[in-house]
Tab-separated table of C-alpha atoms in Angstrom:
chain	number	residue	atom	x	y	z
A	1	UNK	CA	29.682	-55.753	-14.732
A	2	UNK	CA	31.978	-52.947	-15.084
A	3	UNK	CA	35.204	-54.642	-13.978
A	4	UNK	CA	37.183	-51.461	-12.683
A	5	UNK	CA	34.366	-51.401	-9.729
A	6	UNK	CA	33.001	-54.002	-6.912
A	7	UNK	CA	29.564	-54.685	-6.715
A	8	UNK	CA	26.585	-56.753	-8.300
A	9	UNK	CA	26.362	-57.223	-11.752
A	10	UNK	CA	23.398	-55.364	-13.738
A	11	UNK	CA	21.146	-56.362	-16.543
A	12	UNK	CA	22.814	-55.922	-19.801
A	13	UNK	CA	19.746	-56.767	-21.872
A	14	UNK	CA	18.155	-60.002	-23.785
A	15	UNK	CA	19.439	-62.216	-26.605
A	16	UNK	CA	16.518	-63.214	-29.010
A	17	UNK	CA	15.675	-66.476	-27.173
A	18	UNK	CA	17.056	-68.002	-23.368
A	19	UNK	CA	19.955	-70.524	-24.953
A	20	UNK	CA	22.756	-73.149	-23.034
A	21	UNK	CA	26.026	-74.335	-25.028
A	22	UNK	CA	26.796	-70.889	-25.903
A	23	UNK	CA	29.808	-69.633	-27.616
A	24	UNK	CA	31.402	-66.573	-27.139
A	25	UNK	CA	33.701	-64.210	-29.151
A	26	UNK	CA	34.981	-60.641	-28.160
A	27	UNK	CA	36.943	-57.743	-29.146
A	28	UNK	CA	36.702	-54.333	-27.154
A	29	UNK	CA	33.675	-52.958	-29.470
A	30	UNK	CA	31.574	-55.717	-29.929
A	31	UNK	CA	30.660	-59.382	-27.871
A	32	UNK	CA	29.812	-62.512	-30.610
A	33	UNK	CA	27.570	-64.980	-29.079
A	34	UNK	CA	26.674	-68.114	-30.583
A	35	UNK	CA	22.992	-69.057	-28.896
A	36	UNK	CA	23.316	-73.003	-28.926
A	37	UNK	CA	20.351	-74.467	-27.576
A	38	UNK	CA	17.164	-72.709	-27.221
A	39	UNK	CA	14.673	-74.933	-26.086
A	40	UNK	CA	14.494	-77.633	-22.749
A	41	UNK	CA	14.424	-80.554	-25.761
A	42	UNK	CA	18.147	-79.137	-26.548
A	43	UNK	CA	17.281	-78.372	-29.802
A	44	UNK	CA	20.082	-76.180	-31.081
A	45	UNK	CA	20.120	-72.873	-33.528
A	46	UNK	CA	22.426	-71.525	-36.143
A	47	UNK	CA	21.536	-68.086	-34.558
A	48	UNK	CA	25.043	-65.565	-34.126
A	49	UNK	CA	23.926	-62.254	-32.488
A	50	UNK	CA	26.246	-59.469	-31.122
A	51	UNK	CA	26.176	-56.510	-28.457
A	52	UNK	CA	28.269	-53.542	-28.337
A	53	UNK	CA	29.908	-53.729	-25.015
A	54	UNK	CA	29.983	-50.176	-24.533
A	55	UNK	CA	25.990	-49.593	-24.425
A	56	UNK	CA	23.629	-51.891	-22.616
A	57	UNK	CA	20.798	-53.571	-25.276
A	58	UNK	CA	19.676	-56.742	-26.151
A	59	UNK	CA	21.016	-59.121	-28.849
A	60	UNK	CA	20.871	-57.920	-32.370
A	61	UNK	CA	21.012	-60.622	-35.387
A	62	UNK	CA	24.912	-60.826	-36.615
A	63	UNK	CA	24.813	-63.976	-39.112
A	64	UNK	CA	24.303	-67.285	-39.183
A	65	UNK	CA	26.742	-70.256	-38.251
A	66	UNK	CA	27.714	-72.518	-40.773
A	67	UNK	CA	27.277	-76.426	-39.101
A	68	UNK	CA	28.629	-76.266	-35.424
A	69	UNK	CA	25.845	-76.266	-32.175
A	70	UNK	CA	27.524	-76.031	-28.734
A	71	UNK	CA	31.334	-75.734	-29.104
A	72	UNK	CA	33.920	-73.164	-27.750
A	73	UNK	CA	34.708	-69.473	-28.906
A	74	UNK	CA	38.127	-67.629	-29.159
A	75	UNK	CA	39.168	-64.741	-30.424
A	76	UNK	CA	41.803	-61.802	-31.078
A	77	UNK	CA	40.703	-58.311	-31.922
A	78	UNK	CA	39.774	-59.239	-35.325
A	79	UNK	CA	38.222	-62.623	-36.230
A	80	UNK	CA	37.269	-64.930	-33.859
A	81	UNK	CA	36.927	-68.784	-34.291
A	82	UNK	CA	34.211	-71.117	-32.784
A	83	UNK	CA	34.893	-74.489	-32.611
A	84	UNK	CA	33.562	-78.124	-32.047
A	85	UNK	CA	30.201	-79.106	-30.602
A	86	UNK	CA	27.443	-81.208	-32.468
A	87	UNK	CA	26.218	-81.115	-35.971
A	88	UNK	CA	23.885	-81.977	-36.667
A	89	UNK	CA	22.966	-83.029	-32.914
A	90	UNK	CA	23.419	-85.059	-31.272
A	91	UNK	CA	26.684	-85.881	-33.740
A	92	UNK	CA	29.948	-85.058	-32.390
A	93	UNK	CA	31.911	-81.813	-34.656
A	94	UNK	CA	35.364	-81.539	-35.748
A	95	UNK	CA	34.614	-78.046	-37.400
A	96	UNK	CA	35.775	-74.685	-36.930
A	97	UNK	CA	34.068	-71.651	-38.125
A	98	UNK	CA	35.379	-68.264	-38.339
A	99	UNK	CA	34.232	-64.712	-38.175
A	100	UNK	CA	35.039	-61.218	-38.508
A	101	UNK	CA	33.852	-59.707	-35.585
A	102	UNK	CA	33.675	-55.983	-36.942
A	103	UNK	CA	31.628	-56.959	-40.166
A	104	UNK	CA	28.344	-59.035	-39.906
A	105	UNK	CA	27.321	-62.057	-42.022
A	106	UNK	CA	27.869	-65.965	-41.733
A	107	UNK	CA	30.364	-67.586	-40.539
A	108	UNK	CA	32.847	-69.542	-42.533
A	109	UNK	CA	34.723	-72.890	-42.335
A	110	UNK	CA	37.981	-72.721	-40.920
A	111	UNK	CA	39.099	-75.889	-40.420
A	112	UNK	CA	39.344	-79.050	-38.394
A	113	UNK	CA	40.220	-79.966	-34.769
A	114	UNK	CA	42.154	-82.990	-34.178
A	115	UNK	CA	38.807	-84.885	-33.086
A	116	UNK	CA	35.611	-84.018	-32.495
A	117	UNK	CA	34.318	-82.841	-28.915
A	118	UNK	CA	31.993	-80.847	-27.134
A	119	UNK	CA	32.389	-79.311	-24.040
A	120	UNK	CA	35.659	-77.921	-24.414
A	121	UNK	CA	37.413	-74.418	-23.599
A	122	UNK	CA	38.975	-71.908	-26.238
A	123	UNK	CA	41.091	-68.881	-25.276
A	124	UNK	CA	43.197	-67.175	-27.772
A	125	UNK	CA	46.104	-64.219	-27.506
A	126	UNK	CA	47.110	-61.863	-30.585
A	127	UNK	CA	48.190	-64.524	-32.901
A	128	UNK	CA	46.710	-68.275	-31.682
A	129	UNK	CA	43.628	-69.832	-30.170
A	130	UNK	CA	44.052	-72.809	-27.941
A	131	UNK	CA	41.300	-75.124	-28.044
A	132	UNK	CA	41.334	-77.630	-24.747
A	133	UNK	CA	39.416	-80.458	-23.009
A	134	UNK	CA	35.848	-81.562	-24.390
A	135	UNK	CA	34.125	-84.980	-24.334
A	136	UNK	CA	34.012	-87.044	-27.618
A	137	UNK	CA	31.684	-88.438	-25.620
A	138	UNK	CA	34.335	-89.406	-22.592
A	139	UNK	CA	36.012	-86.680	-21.285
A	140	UNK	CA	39.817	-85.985	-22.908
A	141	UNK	CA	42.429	-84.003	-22.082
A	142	UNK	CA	43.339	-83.012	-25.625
A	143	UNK	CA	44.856	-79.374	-26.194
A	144	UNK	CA	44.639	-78.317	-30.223
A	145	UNK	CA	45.673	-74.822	-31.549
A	146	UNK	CA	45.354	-72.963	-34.804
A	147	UNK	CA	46.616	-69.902	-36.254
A	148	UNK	CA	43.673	-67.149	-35.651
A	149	UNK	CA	45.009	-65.256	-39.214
A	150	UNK	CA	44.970	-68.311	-41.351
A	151	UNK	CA	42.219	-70.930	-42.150
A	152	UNK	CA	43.534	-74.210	-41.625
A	153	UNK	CA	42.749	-77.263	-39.569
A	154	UNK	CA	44.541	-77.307	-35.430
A	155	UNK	CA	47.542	-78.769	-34.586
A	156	UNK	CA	48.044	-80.887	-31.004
A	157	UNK	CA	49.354	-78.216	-29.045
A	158	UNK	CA	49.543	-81.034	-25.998
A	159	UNK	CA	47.594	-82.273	-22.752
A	160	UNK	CA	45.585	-80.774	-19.930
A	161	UNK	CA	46.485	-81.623	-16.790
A	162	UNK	CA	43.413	-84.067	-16.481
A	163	UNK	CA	40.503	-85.103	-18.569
A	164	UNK	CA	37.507	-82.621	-18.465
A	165	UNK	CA	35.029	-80.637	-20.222
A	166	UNK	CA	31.867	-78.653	-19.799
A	167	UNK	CA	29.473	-81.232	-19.060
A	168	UNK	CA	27.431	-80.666	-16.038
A	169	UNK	CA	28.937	-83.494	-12.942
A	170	UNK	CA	27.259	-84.809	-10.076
A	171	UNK	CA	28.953	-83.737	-6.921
């Protein structure tokens, strides 16, 4: 989609397998996606791949993640953070990984959430990532943050408005 223009969106290209739970991690060069699940059994992967916004291609191998499946991404222009999920599934996370997004490789621990969850929502501005929501496995309305530049385990930055997460409902 090229956001300055209306109209449909066009096919970007692949990642290495179809995946649900993703994760996702940006700066303006490059897009960090975690797969998650790759298979109808919701088996999860440790695959990270990237894309460079700028050209369209398919998913090209960027690391490994270090023990989360299925949690949230946030990010600033330089390292982003993934956070909570399952490992190993279908065990609830605490963890938080980190990455550089310019450099490829691994992932490394970053810390701890204030509980484990899946499901939830991460956004993040210059300096802090706010991690919110999730199921643990009922939904919460837990909001954690952390300090993007330093490893450390979140702090409660307060409460959504109501419980949620990412969990498919029934309508």
């Amino acid at each position: 989609i090229t956001i300055s223009t209306i109209g449909d969106a066009l096919d970007f290209g692949d990642l290495s397998a179809a995946a649900h739970g993703s994760s996702v991690m940006s700066n303006s060069v490059r897009a960090v996606i975690y797969l998650g699940g790759t298979n109808s059994n919701s088996a999860t992967t440790d695959t990270i791949e990237y894309v460079t916004i700028a050209t369209t291609g398919n998913g090209q191998d960027f690391g490994q993640l270090s023990n989360i499946h299925g949690g949230a991404g946030a990010s600033n222009s330089i390292r982003g953070i993934f956070a909570g999920g399952y490992f190993p599934q279908p065990s609830i996370t605490d963890n938080m990984d980190f990455s550089t997004i310019a450099t490829l490789g691994n992932s490394t621990a970053f810390g701890d959430l204030s509980a484990g969850r899946r499901g939830l929502g991460g956004v993040a501005s210059l300096t802090r990532a706010c991690f919110g929501g999730g199921s643990t496995p009922t939904d919460v309305n837990t909001i954690d943050y952390i300090e993007i530049a330093t490893g450390g385990n979140a702090v409660d930055f307060g409460d959504l408005g109501q419980s949620n997460s990412g969990k498919k409902k029934n309508v």
